[in-house]
Coordinates of C-alpha atoms in Angstrom, one line a residue:
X1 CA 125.7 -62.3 117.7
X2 CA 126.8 -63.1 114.5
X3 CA 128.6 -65.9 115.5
X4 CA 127.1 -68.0 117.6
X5 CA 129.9 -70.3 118.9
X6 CA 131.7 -66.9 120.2
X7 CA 133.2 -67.3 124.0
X8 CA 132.4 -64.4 126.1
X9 CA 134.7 -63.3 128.8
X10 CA 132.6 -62.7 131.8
X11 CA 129.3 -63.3 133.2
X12 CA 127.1 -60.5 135.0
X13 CA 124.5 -62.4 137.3
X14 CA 122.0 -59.3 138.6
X15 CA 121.0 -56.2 136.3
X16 CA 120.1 -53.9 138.7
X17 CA 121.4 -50.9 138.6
X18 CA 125.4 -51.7 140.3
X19 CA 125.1 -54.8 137.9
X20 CA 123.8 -52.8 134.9
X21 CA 125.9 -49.9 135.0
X22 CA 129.0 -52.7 136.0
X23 CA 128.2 -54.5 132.4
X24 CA 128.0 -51.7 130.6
X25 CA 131.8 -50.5 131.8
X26 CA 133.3 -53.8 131.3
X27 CA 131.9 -53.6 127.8
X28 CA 133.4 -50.4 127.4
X29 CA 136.7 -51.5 128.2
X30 CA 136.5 -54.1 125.6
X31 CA 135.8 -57.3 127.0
X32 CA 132.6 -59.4 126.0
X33 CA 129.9 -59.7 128.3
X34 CA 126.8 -62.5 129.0
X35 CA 124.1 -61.6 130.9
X36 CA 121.1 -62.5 133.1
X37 CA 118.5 -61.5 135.6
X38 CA 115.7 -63.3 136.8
X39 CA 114.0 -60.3 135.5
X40 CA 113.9 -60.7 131.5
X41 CA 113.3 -57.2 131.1
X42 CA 116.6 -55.7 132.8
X43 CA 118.2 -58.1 130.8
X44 CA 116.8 -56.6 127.9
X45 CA 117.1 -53.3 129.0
X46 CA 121.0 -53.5 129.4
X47 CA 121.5 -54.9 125.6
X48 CA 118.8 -52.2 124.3
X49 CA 121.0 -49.6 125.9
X50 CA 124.5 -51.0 125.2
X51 CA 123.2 -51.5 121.5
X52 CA 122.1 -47.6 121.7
X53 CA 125.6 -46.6 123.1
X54 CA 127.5 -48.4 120.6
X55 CA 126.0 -47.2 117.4
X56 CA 126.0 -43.2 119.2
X57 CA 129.5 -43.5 120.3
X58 CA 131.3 -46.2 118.5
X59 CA 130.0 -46.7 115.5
X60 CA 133.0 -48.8 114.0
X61 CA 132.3 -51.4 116.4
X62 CA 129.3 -53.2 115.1
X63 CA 129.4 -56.2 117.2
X64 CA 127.1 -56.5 119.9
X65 CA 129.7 -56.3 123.4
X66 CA 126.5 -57.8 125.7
X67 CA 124.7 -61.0 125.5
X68 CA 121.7 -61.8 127.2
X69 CA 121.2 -65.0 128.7
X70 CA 118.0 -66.6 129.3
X71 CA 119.2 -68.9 132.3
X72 CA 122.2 -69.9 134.1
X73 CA 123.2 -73.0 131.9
X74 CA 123.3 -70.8 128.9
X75 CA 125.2 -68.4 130.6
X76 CA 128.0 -71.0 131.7
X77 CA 127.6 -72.0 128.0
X78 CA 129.0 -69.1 126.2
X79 CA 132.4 -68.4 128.7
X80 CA 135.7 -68.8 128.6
X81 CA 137.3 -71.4 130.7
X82 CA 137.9 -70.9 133.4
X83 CA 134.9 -68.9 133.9
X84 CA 134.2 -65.4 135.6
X85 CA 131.5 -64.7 136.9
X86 CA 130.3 -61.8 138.8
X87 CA 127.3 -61.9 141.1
X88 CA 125.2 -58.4 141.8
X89 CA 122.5 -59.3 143.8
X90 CA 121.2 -58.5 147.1
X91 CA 123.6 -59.4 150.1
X92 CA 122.7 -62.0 152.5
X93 CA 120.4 -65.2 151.2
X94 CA 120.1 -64.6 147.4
X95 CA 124.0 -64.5 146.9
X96 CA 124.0 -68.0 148.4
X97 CA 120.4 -68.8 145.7
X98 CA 123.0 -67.6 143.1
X99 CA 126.0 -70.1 144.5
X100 CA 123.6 -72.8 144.6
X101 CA 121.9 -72.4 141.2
X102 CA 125.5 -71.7 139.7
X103 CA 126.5 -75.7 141.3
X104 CA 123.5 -77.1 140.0
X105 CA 123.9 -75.3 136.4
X106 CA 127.4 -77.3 136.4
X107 CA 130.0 -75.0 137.6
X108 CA 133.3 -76.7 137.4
X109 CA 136.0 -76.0 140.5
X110 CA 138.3 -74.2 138.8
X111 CA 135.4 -71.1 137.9
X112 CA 135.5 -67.8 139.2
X113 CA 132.1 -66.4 141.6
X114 CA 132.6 -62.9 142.8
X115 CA 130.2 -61.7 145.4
X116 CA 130.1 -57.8 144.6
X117 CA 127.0 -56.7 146.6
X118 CA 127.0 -55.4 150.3
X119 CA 127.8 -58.1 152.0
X120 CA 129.2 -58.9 155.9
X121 CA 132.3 -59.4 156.0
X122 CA 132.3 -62.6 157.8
X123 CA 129.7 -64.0 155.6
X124 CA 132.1 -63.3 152.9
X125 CA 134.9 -65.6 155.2
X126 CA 132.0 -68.6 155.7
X127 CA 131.4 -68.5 152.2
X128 CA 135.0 -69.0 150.9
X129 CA 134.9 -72.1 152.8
X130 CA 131.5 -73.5 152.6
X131 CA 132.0 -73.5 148.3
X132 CA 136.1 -74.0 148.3
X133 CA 135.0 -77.4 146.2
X134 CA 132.8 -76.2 144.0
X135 CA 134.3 -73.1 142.5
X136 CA 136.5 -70.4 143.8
X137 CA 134.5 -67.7 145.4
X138 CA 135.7 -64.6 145.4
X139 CA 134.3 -61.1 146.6
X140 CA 135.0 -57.5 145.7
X141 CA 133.3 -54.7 147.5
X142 CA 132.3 -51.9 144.8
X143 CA 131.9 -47.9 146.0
X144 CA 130.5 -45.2 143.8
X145 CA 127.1 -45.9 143.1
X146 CA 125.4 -45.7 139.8
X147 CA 127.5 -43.0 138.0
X148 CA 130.8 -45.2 139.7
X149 CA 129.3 -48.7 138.8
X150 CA 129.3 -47.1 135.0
X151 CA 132.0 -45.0 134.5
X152 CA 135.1 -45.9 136.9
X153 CA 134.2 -47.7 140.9
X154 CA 136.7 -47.5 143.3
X155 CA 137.0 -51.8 143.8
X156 CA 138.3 -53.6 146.9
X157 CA 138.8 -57.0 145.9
X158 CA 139.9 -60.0 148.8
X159 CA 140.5 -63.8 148.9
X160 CA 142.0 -66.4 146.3
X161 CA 145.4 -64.7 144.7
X162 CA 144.4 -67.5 142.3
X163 CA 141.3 -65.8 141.0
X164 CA 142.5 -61.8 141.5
X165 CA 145.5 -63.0 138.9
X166 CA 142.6 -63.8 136.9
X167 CA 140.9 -61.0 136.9
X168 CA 142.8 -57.9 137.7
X169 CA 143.4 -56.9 134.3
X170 CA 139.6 -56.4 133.7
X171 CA 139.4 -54.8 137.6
X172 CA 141.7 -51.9 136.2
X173 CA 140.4 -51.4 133.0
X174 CA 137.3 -50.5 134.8
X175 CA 138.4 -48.9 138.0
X176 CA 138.6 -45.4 138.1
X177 CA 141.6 -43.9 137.8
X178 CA 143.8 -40.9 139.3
X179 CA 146.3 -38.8 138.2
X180 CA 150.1 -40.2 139.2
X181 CA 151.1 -36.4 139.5
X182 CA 148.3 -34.7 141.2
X183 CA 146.2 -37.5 142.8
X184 CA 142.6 -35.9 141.4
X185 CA 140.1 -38.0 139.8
X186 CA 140.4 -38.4 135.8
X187 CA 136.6 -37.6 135.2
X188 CA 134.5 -39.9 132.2
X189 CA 131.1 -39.8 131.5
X190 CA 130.8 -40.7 128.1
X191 CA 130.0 -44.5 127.2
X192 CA 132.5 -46.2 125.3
X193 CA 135.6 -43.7 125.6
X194 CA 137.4 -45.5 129.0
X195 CA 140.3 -44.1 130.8
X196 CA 143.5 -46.0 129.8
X197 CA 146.1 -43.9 131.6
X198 CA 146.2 -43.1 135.5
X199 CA 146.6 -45.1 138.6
X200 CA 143.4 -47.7 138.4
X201 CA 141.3 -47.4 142.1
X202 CA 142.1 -50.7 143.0
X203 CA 144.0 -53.4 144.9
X204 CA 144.4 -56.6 146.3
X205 CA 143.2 -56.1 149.6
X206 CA 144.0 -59.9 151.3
X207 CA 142.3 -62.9 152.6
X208 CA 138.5 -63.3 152.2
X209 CA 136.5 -61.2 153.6
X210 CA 139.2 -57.7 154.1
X211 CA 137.8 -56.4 151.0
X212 CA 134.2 -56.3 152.1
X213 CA 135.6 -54.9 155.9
X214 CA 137.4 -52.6 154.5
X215 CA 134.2 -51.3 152.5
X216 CA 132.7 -51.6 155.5
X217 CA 134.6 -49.0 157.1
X218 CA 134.6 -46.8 154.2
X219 CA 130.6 -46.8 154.8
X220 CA 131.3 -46.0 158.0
X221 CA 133.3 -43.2 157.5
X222 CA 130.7 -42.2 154.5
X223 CA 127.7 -42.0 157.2
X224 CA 130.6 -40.0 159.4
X225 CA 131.2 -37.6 156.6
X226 CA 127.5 -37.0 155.6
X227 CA 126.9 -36.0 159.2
X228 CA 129.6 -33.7 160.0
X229 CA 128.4 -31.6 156.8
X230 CA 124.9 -31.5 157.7
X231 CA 126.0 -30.4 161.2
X232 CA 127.7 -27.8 159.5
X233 CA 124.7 -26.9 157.2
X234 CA 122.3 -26.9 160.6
X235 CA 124.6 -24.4 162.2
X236 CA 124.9 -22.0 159.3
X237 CA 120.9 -22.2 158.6
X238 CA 119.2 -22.5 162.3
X239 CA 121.9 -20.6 163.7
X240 CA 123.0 -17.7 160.9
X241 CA 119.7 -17.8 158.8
X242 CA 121.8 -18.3 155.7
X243 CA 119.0 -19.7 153.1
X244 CA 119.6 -23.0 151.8
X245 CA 121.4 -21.5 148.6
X246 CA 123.3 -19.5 150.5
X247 CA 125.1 -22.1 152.4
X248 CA 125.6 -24.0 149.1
X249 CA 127.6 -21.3 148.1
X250 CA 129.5 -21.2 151.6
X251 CA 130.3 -25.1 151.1
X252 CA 131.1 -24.3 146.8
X253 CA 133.8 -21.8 148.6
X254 CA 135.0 -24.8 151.2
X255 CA 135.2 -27.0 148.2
X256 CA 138.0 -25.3 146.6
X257 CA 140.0 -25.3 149.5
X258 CA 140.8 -28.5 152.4
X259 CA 137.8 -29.9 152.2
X260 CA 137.6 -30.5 148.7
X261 CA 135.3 -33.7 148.1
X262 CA 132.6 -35.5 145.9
X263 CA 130.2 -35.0 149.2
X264 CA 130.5 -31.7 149.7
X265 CA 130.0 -30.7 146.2
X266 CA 126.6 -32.7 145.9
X267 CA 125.5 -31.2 149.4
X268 CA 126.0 -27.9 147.4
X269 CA 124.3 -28.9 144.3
X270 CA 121.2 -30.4 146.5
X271 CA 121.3 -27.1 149.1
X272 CA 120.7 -24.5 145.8
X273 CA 118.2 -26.8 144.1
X274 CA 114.6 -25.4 143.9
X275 CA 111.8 -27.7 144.3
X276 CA 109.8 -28.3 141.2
X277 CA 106.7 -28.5 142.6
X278 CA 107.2 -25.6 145.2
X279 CA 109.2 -23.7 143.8
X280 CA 110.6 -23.6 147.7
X281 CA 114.1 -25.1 148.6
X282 CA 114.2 -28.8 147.8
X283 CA 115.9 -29.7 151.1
X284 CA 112.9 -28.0 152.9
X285 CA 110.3 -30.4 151.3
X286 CA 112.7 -33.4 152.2
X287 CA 111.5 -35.2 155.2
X288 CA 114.0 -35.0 157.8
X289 CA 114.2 -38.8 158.2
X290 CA 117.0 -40.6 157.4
X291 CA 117.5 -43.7 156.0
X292 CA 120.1 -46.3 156.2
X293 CA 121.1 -50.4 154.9
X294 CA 123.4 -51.3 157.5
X295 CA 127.1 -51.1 156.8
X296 CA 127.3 -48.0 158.7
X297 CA 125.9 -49.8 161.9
X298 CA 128.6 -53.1 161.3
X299 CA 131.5 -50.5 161.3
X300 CA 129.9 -49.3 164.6
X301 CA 129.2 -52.8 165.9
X302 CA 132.6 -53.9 165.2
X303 CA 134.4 -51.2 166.6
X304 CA 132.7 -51.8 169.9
X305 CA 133.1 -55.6 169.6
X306 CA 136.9 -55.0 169.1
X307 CA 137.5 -52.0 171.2
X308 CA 138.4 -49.4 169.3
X309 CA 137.0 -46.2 169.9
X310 CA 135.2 -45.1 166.8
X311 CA 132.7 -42.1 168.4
X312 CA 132.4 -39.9 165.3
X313 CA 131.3 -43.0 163.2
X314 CA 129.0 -44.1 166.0
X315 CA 127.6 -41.3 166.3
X316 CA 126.7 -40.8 162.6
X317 CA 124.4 -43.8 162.9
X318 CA 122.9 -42.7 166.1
X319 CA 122.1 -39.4 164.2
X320 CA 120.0 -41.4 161.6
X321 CA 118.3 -43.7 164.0
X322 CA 117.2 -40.0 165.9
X323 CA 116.1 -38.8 163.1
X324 CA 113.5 -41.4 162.2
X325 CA 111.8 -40.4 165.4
X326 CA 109.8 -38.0 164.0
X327 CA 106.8 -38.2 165.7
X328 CA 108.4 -37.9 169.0
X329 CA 110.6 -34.8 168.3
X330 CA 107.9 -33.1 167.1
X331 CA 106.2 -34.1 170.8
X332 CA 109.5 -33.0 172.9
X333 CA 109.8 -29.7 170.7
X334 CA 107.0 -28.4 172.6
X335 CA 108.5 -29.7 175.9
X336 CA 111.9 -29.7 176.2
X337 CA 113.1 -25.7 176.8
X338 CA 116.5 -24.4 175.2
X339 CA 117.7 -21.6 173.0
X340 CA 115.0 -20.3 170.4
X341 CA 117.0 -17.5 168.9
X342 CA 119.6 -17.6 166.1
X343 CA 123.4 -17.4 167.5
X344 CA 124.4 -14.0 167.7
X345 CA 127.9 -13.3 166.7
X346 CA 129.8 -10.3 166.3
X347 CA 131.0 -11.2 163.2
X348 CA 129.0 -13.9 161.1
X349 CA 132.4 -14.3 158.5
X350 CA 134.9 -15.2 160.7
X351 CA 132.4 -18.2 162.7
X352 CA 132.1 -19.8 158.9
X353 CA 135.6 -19.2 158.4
X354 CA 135.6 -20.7 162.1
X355 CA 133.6 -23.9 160.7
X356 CA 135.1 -24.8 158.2
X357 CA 138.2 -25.5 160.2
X358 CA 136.3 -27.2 162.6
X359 CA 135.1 -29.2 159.6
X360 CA 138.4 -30.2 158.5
X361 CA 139.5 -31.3 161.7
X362 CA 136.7 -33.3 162.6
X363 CA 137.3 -35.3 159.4
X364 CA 140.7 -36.1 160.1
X365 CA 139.4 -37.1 163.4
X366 CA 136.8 -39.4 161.5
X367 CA 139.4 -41.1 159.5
X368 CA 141.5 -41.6 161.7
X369 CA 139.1 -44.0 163.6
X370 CA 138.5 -45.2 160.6
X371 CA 141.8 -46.2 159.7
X372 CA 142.4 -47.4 163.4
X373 CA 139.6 -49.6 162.9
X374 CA 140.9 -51.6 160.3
X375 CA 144.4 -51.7 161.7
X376 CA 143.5 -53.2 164.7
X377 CA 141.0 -55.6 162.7
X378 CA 143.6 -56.6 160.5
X379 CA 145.9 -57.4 163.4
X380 CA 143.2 -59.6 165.2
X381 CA 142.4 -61.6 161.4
X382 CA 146.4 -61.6 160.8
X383 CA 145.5 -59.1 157.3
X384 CA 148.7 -57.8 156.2
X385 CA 146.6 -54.4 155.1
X386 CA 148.4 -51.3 152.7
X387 CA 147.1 -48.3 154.5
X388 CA 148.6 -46.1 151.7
X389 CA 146.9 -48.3 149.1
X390 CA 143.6 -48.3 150.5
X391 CA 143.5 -44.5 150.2
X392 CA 144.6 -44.5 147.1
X393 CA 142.2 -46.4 145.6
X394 CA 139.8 -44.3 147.9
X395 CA 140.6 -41.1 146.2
X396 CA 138.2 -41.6 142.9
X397 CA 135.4 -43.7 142.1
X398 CA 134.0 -44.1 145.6
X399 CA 131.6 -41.9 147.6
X400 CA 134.1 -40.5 150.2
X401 CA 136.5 -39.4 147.4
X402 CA 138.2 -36.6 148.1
X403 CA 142.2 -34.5 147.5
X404 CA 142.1 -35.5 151.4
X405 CA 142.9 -38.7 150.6
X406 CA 145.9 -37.8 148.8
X407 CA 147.2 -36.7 152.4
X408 CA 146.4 -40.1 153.7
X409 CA 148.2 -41.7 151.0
X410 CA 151.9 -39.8 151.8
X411 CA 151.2 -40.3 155.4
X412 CA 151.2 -43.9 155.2
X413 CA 153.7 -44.1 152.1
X414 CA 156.2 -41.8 155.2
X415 CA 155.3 -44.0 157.9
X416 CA 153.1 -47.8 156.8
X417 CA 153.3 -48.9 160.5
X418 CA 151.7 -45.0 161.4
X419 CA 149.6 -46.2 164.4
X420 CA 147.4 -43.2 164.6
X421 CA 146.7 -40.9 161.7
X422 CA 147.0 -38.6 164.2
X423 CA 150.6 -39.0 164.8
X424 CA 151.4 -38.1 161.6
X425 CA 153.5 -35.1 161.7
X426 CA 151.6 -33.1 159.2
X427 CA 147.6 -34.4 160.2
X428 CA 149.0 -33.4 164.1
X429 CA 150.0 -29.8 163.2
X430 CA 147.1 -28.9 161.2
X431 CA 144.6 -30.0 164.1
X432 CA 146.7 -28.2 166.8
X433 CA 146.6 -25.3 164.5
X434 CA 142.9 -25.1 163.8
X435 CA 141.6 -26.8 167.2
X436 CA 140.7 -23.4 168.8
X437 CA 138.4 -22.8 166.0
X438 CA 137.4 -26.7 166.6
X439 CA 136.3 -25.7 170.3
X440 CA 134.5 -22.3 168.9
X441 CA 131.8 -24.0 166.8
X442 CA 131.5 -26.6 169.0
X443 CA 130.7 -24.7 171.9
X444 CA 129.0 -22.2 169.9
X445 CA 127.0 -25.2 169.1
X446 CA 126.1 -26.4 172.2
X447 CA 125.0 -22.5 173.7
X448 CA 123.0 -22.1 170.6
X449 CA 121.0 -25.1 170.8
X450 CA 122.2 -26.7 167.8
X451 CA 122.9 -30.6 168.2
X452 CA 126.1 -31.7 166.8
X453 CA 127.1 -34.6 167.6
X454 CA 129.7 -36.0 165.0
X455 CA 131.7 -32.6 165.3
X456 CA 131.7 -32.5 169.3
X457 CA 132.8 -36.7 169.4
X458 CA 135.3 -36.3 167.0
X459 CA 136.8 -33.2 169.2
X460 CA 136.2 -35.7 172.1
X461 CA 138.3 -38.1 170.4
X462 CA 141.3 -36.1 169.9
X463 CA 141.1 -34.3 173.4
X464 CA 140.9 -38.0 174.6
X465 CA 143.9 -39.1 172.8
X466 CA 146.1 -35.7 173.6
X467 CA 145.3 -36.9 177.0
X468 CA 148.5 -38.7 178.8
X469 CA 146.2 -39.3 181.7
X470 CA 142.5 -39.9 181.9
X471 CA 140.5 -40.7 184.7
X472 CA 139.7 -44.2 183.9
X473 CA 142.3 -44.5 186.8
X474 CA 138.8 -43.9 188.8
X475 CA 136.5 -46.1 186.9
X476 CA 139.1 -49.1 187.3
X477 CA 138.8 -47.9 191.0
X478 CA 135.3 -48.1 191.2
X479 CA 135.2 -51.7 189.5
X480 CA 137.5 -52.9 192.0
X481 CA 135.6 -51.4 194.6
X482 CA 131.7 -53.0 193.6
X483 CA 133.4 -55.9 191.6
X484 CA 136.8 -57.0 192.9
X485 CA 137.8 -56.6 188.6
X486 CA 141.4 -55.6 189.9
X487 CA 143.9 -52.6 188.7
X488 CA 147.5 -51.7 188.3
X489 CA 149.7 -49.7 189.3
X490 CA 151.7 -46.7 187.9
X491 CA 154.3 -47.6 190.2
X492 CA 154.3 -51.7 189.4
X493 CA 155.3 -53.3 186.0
X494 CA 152.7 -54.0 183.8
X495 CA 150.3 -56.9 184.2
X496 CA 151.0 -56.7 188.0
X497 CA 147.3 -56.8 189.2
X498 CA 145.9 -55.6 192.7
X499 CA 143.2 -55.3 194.8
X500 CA 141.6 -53.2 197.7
X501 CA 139.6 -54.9 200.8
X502 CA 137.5 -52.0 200.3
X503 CA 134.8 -53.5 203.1
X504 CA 137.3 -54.8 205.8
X505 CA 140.6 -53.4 206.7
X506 CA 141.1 -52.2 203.2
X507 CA 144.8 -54.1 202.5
X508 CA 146.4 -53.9 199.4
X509 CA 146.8 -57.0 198.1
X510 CA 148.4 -58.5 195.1
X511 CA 146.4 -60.9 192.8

């Protein structure tokens, strides 16, 4: 810098690549940046490269936007007070390594720490508390990976109101933003040239730790979403020997239509690439073992710990933990007996057209657990939650983005105390439109062989809820019976609890 004494307006603590890319945006949108890693050479590499950018793309602005910090003291050094700074390390211990080294650098109470990694939500609660006197800890969960982290994240930001007045000016310069009108993405992928106009991909979520569950969620309906469309791809390849290409051209078609998303069009792009060392489809050199970090199994975990019924979600992460067993499929392949042939159907056209409906509604189905999820979190954690918000900022930037969302958006804006998403007028007719196609590939599905779970839960889930009567009426029967747990009555008020002497003279008897 050519002037030495010059205040910088936020901190970047971790250069990987979310904290990189997340530097290299907010320099974009004009604010002035210090830097550090414990890694000197990623803190090198992110002012080598914003140097590059600036002299390719803006070559009137010959101030360098990035400073590189050689420790945590300097770094504290060269901000503005009250000082912002944003941590993008690891979740878990090292974001508290950061809070510690930050209080022994001399952080002052009034400063600004915002925890933008993966972290759980409740950690994120704990936290808030444990450094209330020392600074103001903040978090923000971030969705859109690398190209996001760069060029416009969709940001979920929860706790102090103090510290989001702070810094909501510089969460919106680099959120991504959508069209007012039409709700799509406004695409950038050129350094130095930001968005200015649209709606900006985020808002205050609430208290500590919503932002991060919230996230959480979205993961959960991510690993959902992933699923459902390789379900789909399983059935068209195994069960219509379409090639890999020639499904990515089925799910190209599906992408100008309902199903219009940012997953769905990279599942395309990856289904038509050629491997370059085969020449063979890329997807069939890909082991068929999936990975996963977590979040996917908390939104599971929590739904069961609360009791909401999130089976597509669940199921998603069941799917990956299958499919690590390698070893043992390949075993029970040779053992276990079931359909070997490809599905034959009279007309191959009208199942795809078949699956794609079923596609659509099983995502609706998906999100609406989802969204159920969160409502009946926020209702335990008293989170006053803006369901119409929270797909807004959901509908660029973030992984699951998708025109869907816009759907989501006027369903909540109609109704913000919409219970279900599938009471909403317009979700419920589409699903009672399509669900004969629903039950089609799903029980083609299950004759052919062709395991799919996420599609058949999520059809589960809305035959469930369609259901006025289900025979838990039994189950509470038989918990009485082995337990004495009790049951009520359809012909007592609520709450009025009974039991059976099922081993004696069998009386009825009111508890």
């Amino acid at each position: 810098m050519n002037n030495q004494n010059q205040l910088y307006d936020i901190g970047v603590i971790g250069l990987g690549v979310m904290g990189k890319n997340l530097a290299l945006n907010i320099a974009d949108n004009q604010y002035k940046v210090a830097a550090f890693d414990l890694d000197e050479h990623k803190v090198q590499d992110t002012v080598q490269q914003e140097e590059r950018e600036r002299k390719q793309y803006l070559k009137q602005v010959t101030e360098p936007r990035i400073l590189g910090c050689n420790n945590l003291s300097e770094m504290l050094s060269k901000l503005e007070k009250p000082r912002v700074l944003l941590l993008s390390v690891p979740a878990g211990a090292p974001v508290d390594g950061v809070c510690k080294s930050l209080i022994e650098a001399g952080i002052e109470s009034d400063d600004i720490v915002i925890d933008t990694g993966n972290s759980l939500w409740t950690d994120t609660v704990e936290r808030e508390q444990r450094y209330n006197k020392d600074f103001l800890f903040f978090s923000c969960a971030v969705s859109g990976g690398e190209v996001g982290a760069r060029f416009g994240p969709s940001l979920m930001p929860s706790g102090s109101l103090t510290a989001w007045n702070r810094i909501e000016p510089i969460w919106q310069a680099i959120a991504a933003k959508v069209d007012a009108k039409t709700g799509l993405p406004i695409e950038r992928f050129e350094p130095g040239n930001p968005v200015i106009e649209g709606e900006p991909c985020t808002t205050y979520i609430g208290p500590a730790g919503s932002g991060h569950y919230v996230k959480m969620v979205h993961n959960g309906i991510e690993y959902a979403d992933m699923q459902l469309i390789c379900e789909a791809y399983q059935l068209l390849n195994q069960g219509l020997g379409l090639s890999p290409a020639e499904v990515g051209d089925v799910f190209e078609r599906w992408n100008q239509g309902s199903l219009n998303s940012y997953l769905m069009e990279i599942s395309a792009d990856v289904l038509k690439q050629a491997d370059p060392l085969t020449g063979a489809p890329l997807v069939e050199m890909i082991l068929d073992k999936a990975g996963q970090k977590g979040t996917g199994l908390w939104t599971a975990v929590s739904s069961l710990q609360i009791g909401c019924p999130a089976p597509t979600i669940a199921e998603a992460v069941y799917a990956r933990a299958i499919s690590t067993q390698k070893g043992q499929r390949q075993q029970l392949s040779q053992l276990l007996s079931g359909p070997n042939e490809m599905l034959k159907l009279s007309d191959p056209q009208a199942f795809i057209d078949q699956l794609e409906n079923a596609l659509y509604c099983a995502k609706v189905s998906c999100y609406a657990q989802g969204f159920q999820l969160m409502a009946m979190q926020a209702k335990e954690q008293a989170w006053q939650l803006d369901f119409a918000e929270i797909a807004k900022i959901w509908r660029a930037g973030c992984i699951i983005r998708a025109t869907f969302l816009q759907s989501i958006t006027q369903a909540y804006q109609q109704d913000s105390k919409l219970e279900n998403l599938l009471m909403a007028e317009s979700f419920a007719k589409g699903l009672s439109d399509k669900q004969n196609d629903w039950r089609i590939a799903v029980s083609t599905a299950v004759m052919g062989g062709i395991p799919a779970p996420c599609i058949s839960s999520a059809l589960a889930y809305y035959d469930s809820y369609r259901s006025a009567t289900l025979p838990a009426s039994l189950l509470q029967g038989q918990r009485d019976y082995f337990g004495a747990h009790t049951f009520e009555r359809t012909d007592k008020p609520v709450g009025e609890k009974y039991h059976l002497n099922w081993s004696s003279d069998r009386s009825l008897n009111k508890v």
